[in-house]
PDB file of C-alpha atoms in Angstrom:
ATOM      1  CA  PRO P  27     -15.693  -8.988 -17.071  1.00  0.00           C
ATOM      2  CA  SER P  28     -13.474  -8.812 -14.125  1.00  0.00           C
ATOM      3  CA  SER P  29     -15.029 -10.139 -10.913  1.00  0.00           C
ATOM      4  CA  ASP P  30     -14.268 -10.597  -7.248  1.00  0.00           C
ATOM      5  CA  CYS P  31     -11.616 -13.212  -6.786  1.00  0.00           C
ATOM      6  CA  VAL P  32     -13.429 -14.847  -3.848  1.00  0.00           C
ATOM      7  CA  MET P  33     -16.521 -15.364  -5.931  1.00  0.00           C
ATOM      8  CA  ALA P  34     -14.452 -16.476  -8.906  1.00  0.00           C
ATOM      9  CA  GLU P  35     -12.702 -19.099  -6.781  1.00  0.00           C
ATOM     10  CA  GLN P  36     -16.043 -20.616  -5.581  1.00  0.00           C
ATOM     11  CA  LEU P  37     -17.153 -20.859  -9.168  1.00  0.00           C
ATOM     12  CA  CYS P  38     -13.998 -22.534 -10.158  1.00  0.00           C
ATOM     13  CA  LEU P  39     -13.969 -25.135  -7.250  1.00  0.00           C
ATOM     14  CA  SER P  40     -17.478 -26.115  -8.292  1.00  0.00           C
ATOM     15  CA  ASP P  41     -16.040 -27.414 -11.744  1.00  0.00           C
ATOM     16  CA  SER P  42     -13.986 -30.436 -11.701  1.00  0.00           C
ATOM     17  CA  THR P  43     -11.631 -29.337 -14.465  1.00  0.00           C
ATOM     18  CA  CYS P  44     -11.111 -25.865 -13.185  1.00  0.00           C
ATOM     19  CA  ASN P  45     -10.634 -27.277  -9.639  1.00  0.00           C
ATOM     20  CA  ALA P  46      -7.965 -29.525 -10.766  1.00  0.00           C
ATOM     21  CA  THR P  47      -6.070 -26.806 -12.578  1.00  0.00           C
ATOM     22  CA  TYR P  48      -6.534 -24.488  -9.530  1.00  0.00           C
ATOM     23  CA  ARG P  49      -5.040 -26.989  -7.203  1.00  0.00           C
ATOM     24  CA  THR P  50      -1.850 -27.303  -9.425  1.00  0.00           C
ATOM     25  CA  LEU P  51      -1.612 -23.469  -9.305  1.00  0.00           C
ATOM     26  CA  GLU P  52      -1.807 -23.581  -5.532  1.00  0.00           C
ATOM     27  CA  ASN P  53       1.105 -25.994  -5.225  1.00  0.00           C
ATOM     28  CA  CYS P  54       3.172 -23.840  -7.750  1.00  0.00           C
ATOM     29  CA  ALA P  55       2.370 -20.693  -5.494  1.00  0.00           C
ATOM     30  CA  LEU P  56       3.269 -22.619  -2.343  1.00  0.00           C
ATOM     31  CA  ALA P  57       6.638 -23.634  -3.727  1.00  0.00           C
ATOM     32  CA  LYS P  58       7.416 -20.062  -4.450  1.00  0.00           C
ATOM     33  CA  THR P  59       6.312 -18.968  -1.008  1.00  0.00           C
ATOM     34  CA  ARG P  60       8.711 -21.510   0.415  1.00  0.00           C
ATOM     35  CA  LEU P  61      11.417 -20.367  -1.956  1.00  0.00           C
ATOM     36  CA  LEU P  62      11.784 -23.768  -3.483  1.00  0.00           C
ATOM     37  CA  SER P  63      13.392 -23.688  -6.978  1.00  0.00           C
ATOM     38  CA  LEU P  64      11.189 -25.367  -9.451  1.00  0.00           C
ATOM     39  CA  ASP P  65      12.694 -27.677 -12.027  1.00  0.00           C
ATOM     40  CA  HIS P  66      12.031 -27.047 -15.716  1.00  0.00           C
ATOM     41  CA  ASP P  67       9.178 -29.651 -15.877  1.00  0.00           C
ATOM     42  CA  SER P  68       7.504 -28.198 -12.910  1.00  0.00           C
ATOM     43  CA  ARG P  69       7.771 -24.669 -14.234  1.00  0.00           C
ATOM     44  CA  VAL P  70       6.279 -25.697 -17.518  1.00  0.00           C
ATOM     45  CA  ARG P  71       3.396 -27.427 -15.697  1.00  0.00           C
ATOM     46  CA  CYS P  72       2.680 -24.295 -13.766  1.00  0.00           C
ATOM     47  CA  LEU P  73       2.705 -22.070 -16.752  1.00  0.00           C
ATOM     48  CA  ASN P  74       0.413 -24.579 -18.611  1.00  0.00           C
ATOM     49  CA  ALA P  75      -1.919 -24.585 -15.624  1.00  0.00           C
ATOM     50  CA  GLU P  76      -2.141 -20.806 -15.888  1.00  0.00           C
ATOM     51  CA  LEU P  77      -2.848 -20.936 -19.470  1.00  0.00           C
ATOM     52  CA  ASP P  78      -5.522 -23.704 -18.979  1.00  0.00           C
ATOM     53  CA  LEU P  79      -7.687 -21.295 -17.026  1.00  0.00           C
ATOM     54  CA  GLY P  80      -8.357 -19.830 -20.401  1.00  0.00           C
ATOM     55  CA  ASN P  81     -11.365 -17.561 -20.133  1.00  0.00           C
ATOM     56  CA  SER P  82     -12.158 -18.520 -16.583  1.00  0.00           C
ATOM     57  CA  SER P  83     -13.350 -15.652 -14.359  1.00  0.00           C
ATOM     58  CA  LEU P  84     -10.326 -16.500 -12.200  1.00  0.00           C
ATOM     59  CA  LEU P  85      -7.801 -15.256 -14.640  1.00  0.00           C
ATOM     60  CA  HIS P  86      -9.493 -11.863 -14.906  1.00  0.00           C
ATOM     61  CA  CYS P  87     -10.631 -11.510 -11.309  1.00  0.00           C
ATOM     62  CA  LYS P  88      -9.666  -8.517  -9.237  1.00  0.00           C
ATOM     63  CA  CYS P  89      -9.983  -7.455  -5.550  1.00  0.00           C
ATOM     64  CA  HIS P  90     -11.053  -4.162  -3.878  1.00  0.00           C
ATOM     65  CA  ARG P  91      -8.993  -2.186  -1.535  1.00  0.00           C
ATOM     66  CA  ARG P  92     -11.780  -1.896   1.108  1.00  0.00           C
ATOM     67  CA  MET P  93     -13.248  -5.469   0.930  1.00  0.00           C
ATOM     68  CA  LYS P  94     -13.712  -7.507   4.108  1.00  0.00           C
ATOM     69  CA  ARG P  95     -11.852 -10.562   2.794  1.00  0.00           C
ATOM     70  CA  GLN P  96      -9.078  -8.742   1.181  1.00  0.00           C
ATOM     71  CA  GLU P  97      -6.126 -10.997   2.256  1.00  0.00           C
ATOM     72  CA  HIS P  98      -8.011 -14.043   1.058  1.00  0.00           C
ATOM     73  CA  CYS P  99      -8.804 -12.394  -2.285  1.00  0.00           C
ATOM     74  CA  LEU P 100      -5.122 -11.331  -2.912  1.00  0.00           C
ATOM     75  CA  ARG P 101      -3.942 -14.886  -2.064  1.00  0.00           C
ATOM     76  CA  ILE P 102      -6.298 -16.214  -4.920  1.00  0.00           C
ATOM     77  CA  PHE P 103      -5.047 -13.457  -7.342  1.00  0.00           C
ATOM     78  CA  TRP P 104      -1.347 -14.283  -6.729  1.00  0.00           C
ATOM     79  CA  THR P 105      -2.120 -18.071  -6.851  1.00  0.00           C
ATOM     80  CA  VAL P 106      -3.457 -17.619 -10.350  1.00  0.00           C
ATOM     81  CA  HIS P 107      -0.739 -15.179 -11.337  1.00  0.00           C
ATOM     82  CA  SER P 108       2.229 -16.868  -9.660  1.00  0.00           C
ATOM     83  CA  SER P 109       4.359 -16.712 -12.723  1.00  0.00           C
ATOM     84  CA  MET P 110       4.353 -12.899 -12.412  1.00  0.00           C
ATOM     85  CA  THR P 111       6.271 -12.838  -9.316  1.00  0.00           C
ATOM     86  CA  ASP P 112       9.601 -13.906 -10.619  1.00  0.00           C
ATOM     87  CA  GLY P 113      11.077 -10.483 -10.318  1.00  0.00           C
ATOM     88  CA  TYR P 114      10.505  -7.019  -8.893  1.00  0.00           C
ATOM     89  CA  LEU P 115       9.926  -5.495 -12.460  1.00  0.00           C
ATOM     90  CA  ASN P 116       7.360  -7.935 -13.321  1.00  0.00           C
ATOM     91  CA  LEU P 117       4.838  -6.672 -10.693  1.00  0.00           C
ATOM     92  CA  GLU P 118       3.104  -4.277 -13.204  1.00  0.00           C
ATOM     93  CA  THR P 119      -0.423  -5.716 -13.093  1.00  0.00           C
ATOM     94  CA  SER P 120      -2.376  -4.611 -10.056  1.00  0.00           C
ATOM     95  CA  PRO P 121      -4.690  -7.098  -8.466  1.00  0.00           C
ATOM     96  CA  TYR P 122      -6.949  -4.182  -7.395  1.00  0.00           C
ATOM     97  CA  GLU P 123     -10.017  -3.073  -9.318  1.00  0.00           C
ATOM     98  CA  ASN P 124      -9.540   0.408 -10.984  1.00  0.00           C
ATOM     99  CA  SER P 125     -10.427   2.892  -8.361  1.00  0.00           C
ATOM    100  CA  ALA P 126     -12.947   4.509 -10.931  1.00  0.00           C
ATOM    101  CA  ASN P 127     -15.009   1.394 -10.713  1.00  0.00           C
ATOM    102  CA  GLU P 128     -14.980   1.256  -6.850  1.00  0.00           C
ATOM    103  CA  GLU P 129     -17.863   2.913  -4.949  1.00  0.00           C
ATOM    104  CA  HIS P 130     -17.025   6.250  -3.569  1.00  0.00           C
ATOM    105  CA  TRP P 131     -18.794   7.272  -0.487  1.00  0.00           C
ATOM    106  CA  LYS P 132     -20.177  10.820   0.185  1.00  0.00           C
ATOM    107  CA  THR P 133     -18.503  12.330   3.255  1.00  0.00           C
ATOM    108  CA  ASP P 134     -19.499  15.178   5.497  1.00  0.00           C
ATOM    109  CA  TYR P 135     -15.835  16.618   5.083  1.00  0.00           C
ATOM    110  CA  ASN P 136     -16.816  20.063   3.789  1.00  0.00           C
ATOM    111  CA  LYS P 137     -19.448  20.505   6.447  1.00  0.00           C
ATOM    112  CA  LEU P 138     -17.051  19.733   9.143  1.00  0.00           C
ATOM    113  CA  ALA P 139     -14.272  21.925   7.520  1.00  0.00           C
ATOM    114  CA  ALA P 140     -16.790  24.792   7.580  1.00  0.00           C
ATOM    115  CA  LEU P 141     -17.484  24.028  11.185  1.00  0.00           C
ATOM    116  CA  VAL P 142     -13.837  24.382  12.118  1.00  0.00           C
ATOM    117  CA  SER P 143     -13.435  27.598   9.990  1.00  0.00           C
ATOM    118  CA  GLY P 144     -16.423  29.054  11.971  1.00  0.00           C
ATOM    119  CA  LYS P 145     -14.814  28.363  15.458  1.00  0.00           C
ATOM    120  CA  ASN P 146     -12.971  31.350  17.084  1.00  0.00           C
ATOM    121  CA  CYS P 147     -11.819  29.323  20.033  1.00  0.00           C
ATOM    122  CA  SER P 148      -8.139  29.015  20.908  1.00  0.00           C
ATOM    123  CA  GLN P 149      -7.862  25.284  19.966  1.00  0.00           C
ATOM    124  CA  PHE P 150      -8.208  26.227  16.182  1.00  0.00           C
ATOM    125  CA  ALA P 151      -5.973  29.297  16.433  1.00  0.00           C
ATOM    126  CA  GLY P 152      -3.056  27.730  14.544  1.00  0.00           C
ATOM    127  CA  ASP P 153      -5.170  26.425  11.683  1.00  0.00           C
ATOM    128  CA  ALA P 154      -4.580  29.390   9.302  1.00  0.00           C
ATOM    129  CA  THR P 155      -0.808  28.828   9.264  1.00  0.00           C
ATOM    130  CA  ASN P 156      -0.633  25.033   9.768  1.00  0.00           C
ATOM    131  CA  PRO P 157      -2.839  23.201   7.262  1.00  0.00           C
ATOM    132  CA  CYS P 158      -1.763  19.916   8.869  1.00  0.00           C
ATOM    133  CA  LEU P 159      -3.183  20.806  12.208  1.00  0.00           C
ATOM    134  CA  ARG P 160      -6.386  22.099  10.494  1.00  0.00           C
ATOM    135  CA  ALA P 161      -6.729  18.560   8.657  1.00  0.00           C
ATOM    136  CA  THR P 162      -6.352  16.841  12.000  1.00  0.00           C
ATOM    137  CA  HIS P 163      -8.889  19.089  13.759  1.00  0.00           C
ATOM    138  CA  ILE P 164     -11.331  18.341  10.974  1.00  0.00           C
ATOM    139  CA  CYS P 165     -10.573  14.572  11.381  1.00  0.00           C
ATOM    140  CA  ASN P 166     -11.266  14.745  15.085  1.00  0.00           C
ATOM    141  CA  LEU P 167     -14.735  16.008  14.344  1.00  0.00           C
ATOM    142  CA  SER P 168     -15.565  12.643  12.379  1.00  0.00           C
ATOM    143  CA  LYS P 169     -16.189   9.838  14.718  1.00  0.00           C
ATOM    144  CA  LYS P 170     -14.646   7.225  12.313  1.00  0.00           C
ATOM    145  CA  CYS P 171     -11.570   9.256  11.387  1.00  0.00           C
ATOM    146  CA  PHE P 172     -11.019  10.298  15.103  1.00  0.00           C
ATOM    147  CA  ARG P 173     -11.417   6.610  16.282  1.00  0.00           C
ATOM    148  CA  LEU P 174      -9.168   4.942  13.789  1.00  0.00           C
ATOM    149  CA  ARG P 175      -6.531   7.721  13.990  1.00  0.00           C
ATOM    150  CA  THR P 176      -6.486   7.293  17.743  1.00  0.00           C
ATOM    151  CA  ASP P 177      -6.311   3.600  17.444  1.00  0.00           C
ATOM    152  CA  TYR P 178      -3.177   3.548  15.315  1.00  0.00           C
ATOM    153  CA  ALA P 179      -1.622   6.442  17.224  1.00  0.00           C
ATOM    154  CA  SER P 180      -1.786   4.652  20.499  1.00  0.00           C
ATOM    155  CA  ILE P 181      -0.556   1.201  19.155  1.00  0.00           C
ATOM    156  CA  CYS P 182       2.378   2.961  17.293  1.00  0.00           C
ATOM    157  CA  THR P 183       3.580   4.964  20.300  1.00  0.00           C
ATOM    158  CA  LYS P 184       3.380   2.006  22.748  1.00  0.00           C
ATOM    159  CA  GLY P 185       6.800   1.393  24.056  1.00  0.00           C
ATOM    160  CA  ALA P 186       8.140   4.860  23.024  1.00  0.00           C
ATOM    161  CA  ALA P 187       8.742   5.966  26.687  1.00  0.00           C
ATOM    162  CA  SER P 188      10.982   2.890  27.475  1.00  0.00           C
ATOM    163  CA  GLU P 189      13.486   0.746  25.858  1.00  0.00           C
ATOM    164  CA  ASP P 190      10.738  -1.613  24.422  1.00  0.00           C
ATOM    165  CA  VAL P 191      10.447  -1.828  20.767  1.00  0.00           C
ATOM    166  CA  CYS P 192       7.047  -1.033  19.419  1.00  0.00           C
ATOM    167  CA  ASP P 193       4.997  -3.737  17.799  1.00  0.00           C
ATOM    168  CA  ARG P 194       5.637  -2.719  14.259  1.00  0.00           C
ATOM    169  CA  ARG P 195       3.285  -5.377  12.790  1.00  0.00           C
ATOM    170  CA  LYS P 196       0.301  -4.130  14.876  1.00  0.00           C
ATOM    171  CA  CYS P 197       1.198  -0.498  14.064  1.00  0.00           C
ATOM    172  CA  HIS P 198       1.208  -1.221  10.303  1.00  0.00           C
ATOM    173  CA  ARG P 199      -2.200  -3.047  10.580  1.00  0.00           C
ATOM    174  CA  GLY P 200      -3.680   0.093  12.454  1.00  0.00           C
ATOM    175  CA  LEU P 201      -2.146   2.393   9.773  1.00  0.00           C
ATOM    176  CA  ARG P 202      -3.710   0.219   6.929  1.00  0.00           C
ATOM    177  CA  ASN P 203      -7.111   0.271   8.718  1.00  0.00           C
ATOM    178  CA  PHE P 204      -7.027   4.039   8.914  1.00  0.00           C
ATOM    179  CA  PHE P 205      -6.086   4.561   5.233  1.00  0.00           C
ATOM    180  CA  GLU P 206      -8.510   1.893   4.068  1.00  0.00           C
ATOM    181  CA  LYS P 207     -11.575   2.638   6.234  1.00  0.00           C
ATOM    182  CA  VAL P 208     -11.531   6.535   6.487  1.00  0.00           C
ATOM    183  CA  PRO P 209     -12.629   8.280   3.417  1.00  0.00           C
ATOM    184  CA  GLU P 210      -9.795   9.905   1.333  1.00  0.00           C
ATOM    185  CA  ASP P 211     -11.183  13.357   1.856  1.00  0.00           C
ATOM    186  CA  PHE P 212      -9.703  13.090   5.334  1.00  0.00           C
ATOM    187  CA  THR P 213      -6.657  10.786   4.890  1.00  0.00           C
ATOM    188  CA  LYS P 214      -5.307  12.675   1.811  1.00  0.00           C
ATOM    189  CA  ARG P 215      -5.451  16.014   3.483  1.00  0.00           C
ATOM    190  CA  ILE P 216      -3.755  14.679   6.583  1.00  0.00           C
ATOM    191  CA  LEU P 217      -0.937  13.204   4.799  1.00  0.00           C
ATOM    192  CA  PHE P 218      -0.404  15.616   1.857  1.00  0.00           C
ATOM    193  CA  CYS P 219      -1.133  18.911   3.596  1.00  0.00           C
ATOM    194  CA  PRO P 220       0.753  21.853   2.083  1.00  0.00           C
ATOM    195  CA  CYS P 221       3.269  23.224   4.547  1.00  0.00           C
ATOM    196  CA  GLN P 222       5.065  26.618   4.496  1.00  0.00           C
ATOM    197  CA  ASP P 223       7.046  26.109   7.769  1.00  0.00           C
ATOM    198  CA  GLU P 224       9.017  23.268   9.448  1.00  0.00           C
ATOM    199  CA  PHE P 225       6.654  22.993  12.502  1.00  0.00           C
ATOM    200  CA  CYS P 226       3.937  22.134   9.950  1.00  0.00           C
ATOM    201  CA  GLY P 227       6.299  19.913   7.883  1.00  0.00           C
ATOM    202  CA  GLU P 228       7.350  18.055  11.081  1.00  0.00           C
ATOM    203  CA  ARG P 229       3.649  17.461  11.991  1.00  0.00           C
ATOM    204  CA  ARG P 230       3.083  16.047   8.341  1.00  0.00           C
ATOM    205  CA  ARG P 231       6.200  13.766   8.739  1.00  0.00           C
ATOM    206  CA  LYS P 232       5.018  12.394  11.897  1.00  0.00           C
ATOM    207  CA  THR P 233       1.492  11.570  10.729  1.00  0.00           C
ATOM    208  CA  ILE P 234       2.422   7.843  10.576  1.00  0.00           C
ATOM    209  CA  VAL P 235       4.519   7.784  13.626  1.00  0.00           C
ATOM    210  CA  PRO P 236       7.724   7.129  11.892  1.00  0.00           C
ATOM    211  CA  ASP P 237       9.797   5.870  15.079  1.00  0.00           C
ATOM    212  CA  CYS P 238       7.589   2.754  14.843  1.00  0.00           C
ATOM    213  CA  SER P 239       6.152   2.326  11.427  1.00  0.00           C
ATOM    214  CA  PHE P 240       9.099   3.606   9.228  1.00  0.00           C
ATOM    215  CA  GLN P 241      12.413   3.762  11.024  1.00  0.00           C
ATOM    216  CA  TYR P 242      14.679   0.819  12.356  1.00  0.00           C
ATOM    217  CA  ASN P 243      17.720   1.497  14.501  1.00  0.00           C
ATOM    218  CA  THR P 244      19.815   1.062  11.321  1.00  0.00           C
ATOM    219  CA  LYS P 245      18.798   1.237   7.729  1.00  0.00           C
ATOM    220  CA  PRO P 246      18.265  -2.231   6.249  1.00  0.00           C
ATOM    221  CA  ASN P 247      19.227  -2.943   2.740  1.00  0.00           C
ATOM    222  CA  CYS P 248      16.477  -2.085   0.158  1.00  0.00           C
ATOM    223  CA  LEU P 249      16.646  -5.670  -1.286  1.00  0.00           C
ATOM    224  CA  TRP P 250      15.820  -7.065   2.088  1.00  0.00           C
ATOM    225  CA  LEU P 251      13.003  -4.680   2.290  1.00  0.00           C
ATOM    226  CA  LEU P 252      11.658  -5.943  -1.110  1.00  0.00           C
ATOM    227  CA  ASP P 253      12.026  -9.520  -0.090  1.00  0.00           C
ATOM    228  CA  SER P 254       9.956  -8.951   3.082  1.00  0.00           C
ATOM    229  CA  CYS P 255       7.348  -7.190   0.818  1.00  0.00           C
ATOM    230  CA  LEU P 256       7.062 -10.100  -1.856  1.00  0.00           C
ATOM    231  CA  GLU P 257       6.452 -12.574   1.202  1.00  0.00           C
ATOM    232  CA  ASP P 258       3.365 -10.591   2.213  1.00  0.00           C
ATOM    233  CA  HIS P 259       0.255 -10.743  -0.149  1.00  0.00           C
ATOM    234  CA  ILE P 260      -0.832  -7.245   0.803  1.00  0.00           C
ATOM    235  CA  CYS P 261       2.553  -5.682   0.413  1.00  0.00           C
ATOM    236  CA  LYS P 262       3.185  -7.368  -2.939  1.00  0.00           C
ATOM    237  CA  SER P 263      -0.276  -6.284  -4.064  1.00  0.00           C
ATOM    238  CA  ARG P 264       0.278  -2.665  -2.974  1.00  0.00           C
ATOM    239  CA  LEU P 265       3.684  -2.610  -4.670  1.00  0.00           C
ATOM    240  CA  ALA P 266       2.078  -3.912  -7.929  1.00  0.00           C
ATOM    241  CA  ASP P 267      -0.607  -1.151  -7.688  1.00  0.00           C
ATOM    242  CA  PHE P 268       2.119   1.481  -6.959  1.00  0.00           C
ATOM    243  CA  GLN P 269       4.071   0.355 -10.030  1.00  0.00           C
ATOM    244  CA  GLN P 270       1.040   0.438 -12.316  1.00  0.00           C
ATOM    245  CA  ASN P 271      -0.169   3.846 -11.192  1.00  0.00           C
ATOM    246  CA  CYS P 272       3.182   5.573 -10.397  1.00  0.00           C
ATOM    247  CA  GLN P 273       5.367   4.228 -13.212  1.00  0.00           C
ATOM    248  CA  PRO P 274       7.242   7.122 -14.937  1.00  0.00           C
ATOM    249  CA  VAL P 275       7.167   6.890 -18.752  1.00  0.00           C
ATOM    250  CA  ASP P 276       9.503   9.128 -20.758  1.00  0.00           C
ATOM    251  CA  MET P 277       7.052   9.485 -23.730  1.00  0.00           C
ATOM    252  CA  SER P 278       4.251  10.779 -21.682  1.00  0.00           C
ATOM    253  CA  PRO P 279       3.768  14.606 -21.461  1.00  0.00           C
ATOM    254  CA  ASP P 280       3.680  14.494 -17.653  1.00  0.00           C
ATOM    255  CA  ALA P 281       5.937  11.551 -17.332  1.00  0.00           C
ATOM    256  CA  CYS P 282       3.217   9.286 -15.877  1.00  0.00           C
ATOM    257  CA  SER P 283       1.729   6.449 -17.575  1.00  0.00           C
ATOM    258  CA  LEU P 284      -1.994   6.857 -16.637  1.00  0.00           C
ATOM    259  CA  HIS P 285      -2.021  10.649 -16.565  1.00  0.00           C
ATOM    260  CA  ASN P 286      -3.880  10.145 -13.218  1.00  0.00           C
ATOM    261  CA  HIS P 287      -2.178  11.838 -10.208  1.00  0.00           C
ATOM    262  CA  ALA P 288      -4.940  10.892  -7.823  1.00  0.00           C
ATOM    263  CA  ALA P 289      -4.441   7.122  -8.559  1.00  0.00           C
ATOM    264  CA  CYS P 290      -0.798   7.426  -7.912  1.00  0.00           C
ATOM    265  CA  LEU P 291      -1.362   9.171  -4.617  1.00  0.00           C
ATOM    266  CA  GLN P 292      -3.916   6.515  -3.624  1.00  0.00           C
ATOM    267  CA  ALA P 293      -1.359   3.791  -4.504  1.00  0.00           C
ATOM    268  CA  TYR P 294       1.296   5.574  -2.530  1.00  0.00           C
ATOM    269  CA  MET P 295      -0.901   5.712   0.525  1.00  0.00           C
ATOM    270  CA  GLY P 296      -1.568   2.066   0.010  1.00  0.00           C
ATOM    271  CA  MET P 297       2.051   1.311   0.649  1.00  0.00           C
ATOM    272  CA  ILE P 298       1.821   2.814   4.128  1.00  0.00           C
ATOM    273  CA  GLY P 299       1.379   0.114   6.669  1.00  0.00           C
ATOM    274  CA  THR P 300       3.442  -2.422   4.732  1.00  0.00           C
ATOM    275  CA  PRO P 301       7.007  -3.571   5.144  1.00  0.00           C
ATOM    276  CA  MET P 302       7.919  -1.087   2.463  1.00  0.00           C
ATOM    277  CA  THR P 303       6.233   1.940   4.268  1.00  0.00           C
ATOM    278  CA  PRO P 304       7.433   5.301   2.714  1.00  0.00           C
ATOM    279  CA  ASN P 305       7.638   8.651   4.320  1.00  0.00           C
ATOM    280  CA  TYR P 306       8.827  12.288   4.114  1.00  0.00           C
ATOM    281  CA  VAL P 307      12.649  12.392   4.610  1.00  0.00           C
ATOM    282  CA  SER P 308      12.629  15.762   6.518  1.00  0.00           C
ATOM    283  CA  ASN P 309      10.381  18.393   7.897  1.00  0.00           C
ATOM    284  CA  SER P 310      11.423  20.949   5.316  1.00  0.00           C
ATOM    285  CA  SER P 311      10.690  19.242   1.960  1.00  0.00           C
ATOM    286  CA  VAL P 312       8.103  17.013   0.358  1.00  0.00           C
ATOM    287  CA  GLU P 313      10.732  14.392  -0.746  1.00  0.00           C
ATOM    288  CA  VAL P 314       9.824  11.009   0.218  1.00  0.00           C
ATOM    289  CA  SER P 315      11.797   7.782   0.510  1.00  0.00           C
ATOM    290  CA  LEU P 316      11.997   4.244   1.949  1.00  0.00           C
ATOM    291  CA  TRP P 317      13.910   3.762   5.109  1.00  0.00           C
ATOM    292  CA  CYS P 318      16.685   1.614   3.508  1.00  0.00           C
ATOM    293  CA  THR P 319      20.135   1.780   1.926  1.00  0.00           C
ATOM    294  CA  CYS P 320      21.756   0.340  -1.116  1.00  0.00           C
ATOM    295  CA  GLU P 321      25.272   0.146   0.577  1.00  0.00           C
ATOM    296  CA  ASN P 322      26.774  -3.407   0.385  1.00  0.00           C
ATOM    297  CA  SER P 323      24.310  -4.555  -2.460  1.00  0.00           C
ATOM    298  CA  GLY P 324      27.204  -6.164  -4.418  1.00  0.00           C
ATOM    299  CA  ASN P 325      26.282  -7.130  -7.895  1.00  0.00           C
ATOM    300  CA  GLN P 326      22.613  -6.166  -7.263  1.00  0.00           C
ATOM    301  CA  LYS P 327      23.230  -2.596  -6.630  1.00  0.00           C
ATOM    302  CA  GLU P 328      21.364  -1.506  -9.894  1.00  0.00           C
ATOM    303  CA  LYS P 329      18.262  -3.491  -8.848  1.00  0.00           C
ATOM    304  CA  CYS P 330      18.630  -1.944  -5.334  1.00  0.00           C
ATOM    305  CA  ASP P 331      18.824   1.535  -6.743  1.00  0.00           C
ATOM    306  CA  GLN P 332      15.647   0.946  -8.767  1.00  0.00           C
ATOM    307  CA  ILE P 333      13.776  -0.058  -5.803  1.00  0.00           C
ATOM    308  CA  LEU P 334      14.905   3.135  -3.879  1.00  0.00           C
ATOM    309  CA  GLY P 335      14.383   5.340  -6.987  1.00  0.00           C
ATOM    310  CA  MET P 336      10.702   4.348  -7.186  1.00  0.00           C
ATOM    311  CA  PHE P 337      10.177   6.826  -4.438  1.00  0.00           C
ATOM    312  CA  GLU P 338      13.209   9.131  -4.223  1.00  0.00           C
ATOM    313  CA  SER P 339      13.142  10.243  -7.827  1.00  0.00           C
ATOM    314  CA  ASN P 340       9.632   9.293  -9.035  1.00  0.00           C
ATOM    315  CA  LYS P 341       8.345  12.163 -11.157  1.00  0.00           C
ATOM    316  CA  CYS P 342       4.693  10.921 -10.718  1.00  0.00           C
ATOM    317  CA  LEU P 343       4.898  11.575  -7.095  1.00  0.00           C
TER     318      LEU P 343
END
């Protein structure tokens, strides 16, 4: 049975044989992190070490999106599965536990939504025509949603009034906190609110403060964005999760592999707050994209187009 990778690591380190194998894999993963090319013998040794884990709980362990030691857990997963990170298309096994197995909390969203509906005061006047505004008002009535949304908004808008560049890393961390710690009843409605006009669409596009979290002065190459992602355990894990849950499959009736739209949307939200943060491309459509280009990709243009196409032309989304 799959288990928490942090617990699985503790069990492995207490066994001398497993411990030695795991240390070998740590060296293999470290070499890849430093972009050192492994010779043939080293690659064979790394693959054999992964196979030597056999039925160890480490080989089948997973992580939870909302766990406290998430980065440590993900580092363990990619140490054990370092051979999977050779290329972008090999990231098809998500390190995250299936969301169906994760504990879902009860929320008071409906109660708060009814409270907003019952208000006649002017501050809620635009709710009927602007679902994004309504979702924000409901969030503001939840202490946790309001606090974490205020936190990331304040971090991501620092420097906006001057020539200072915002702290993108802190902004991303604040966004991940919001989407991980606030129940999806709130976050999904804020991010995916249905709009009929451009004012609503602009509010939806600016949910993640794109000037800081999404846009650079010039669009970087998508291959650079991917490299930045693969160097980061959280981003690499979210990308693997996104690929697993949002991978279009031609043979499938709805063009998606798991027939689970909710899992795909959850995986999409997981990408926000990573180096590969996606967003709406305009205030008048629901098309999404990465902030990158495939110009000047040379002989890697096909690979670059695949990365961009995961978001721009993804039927699952």
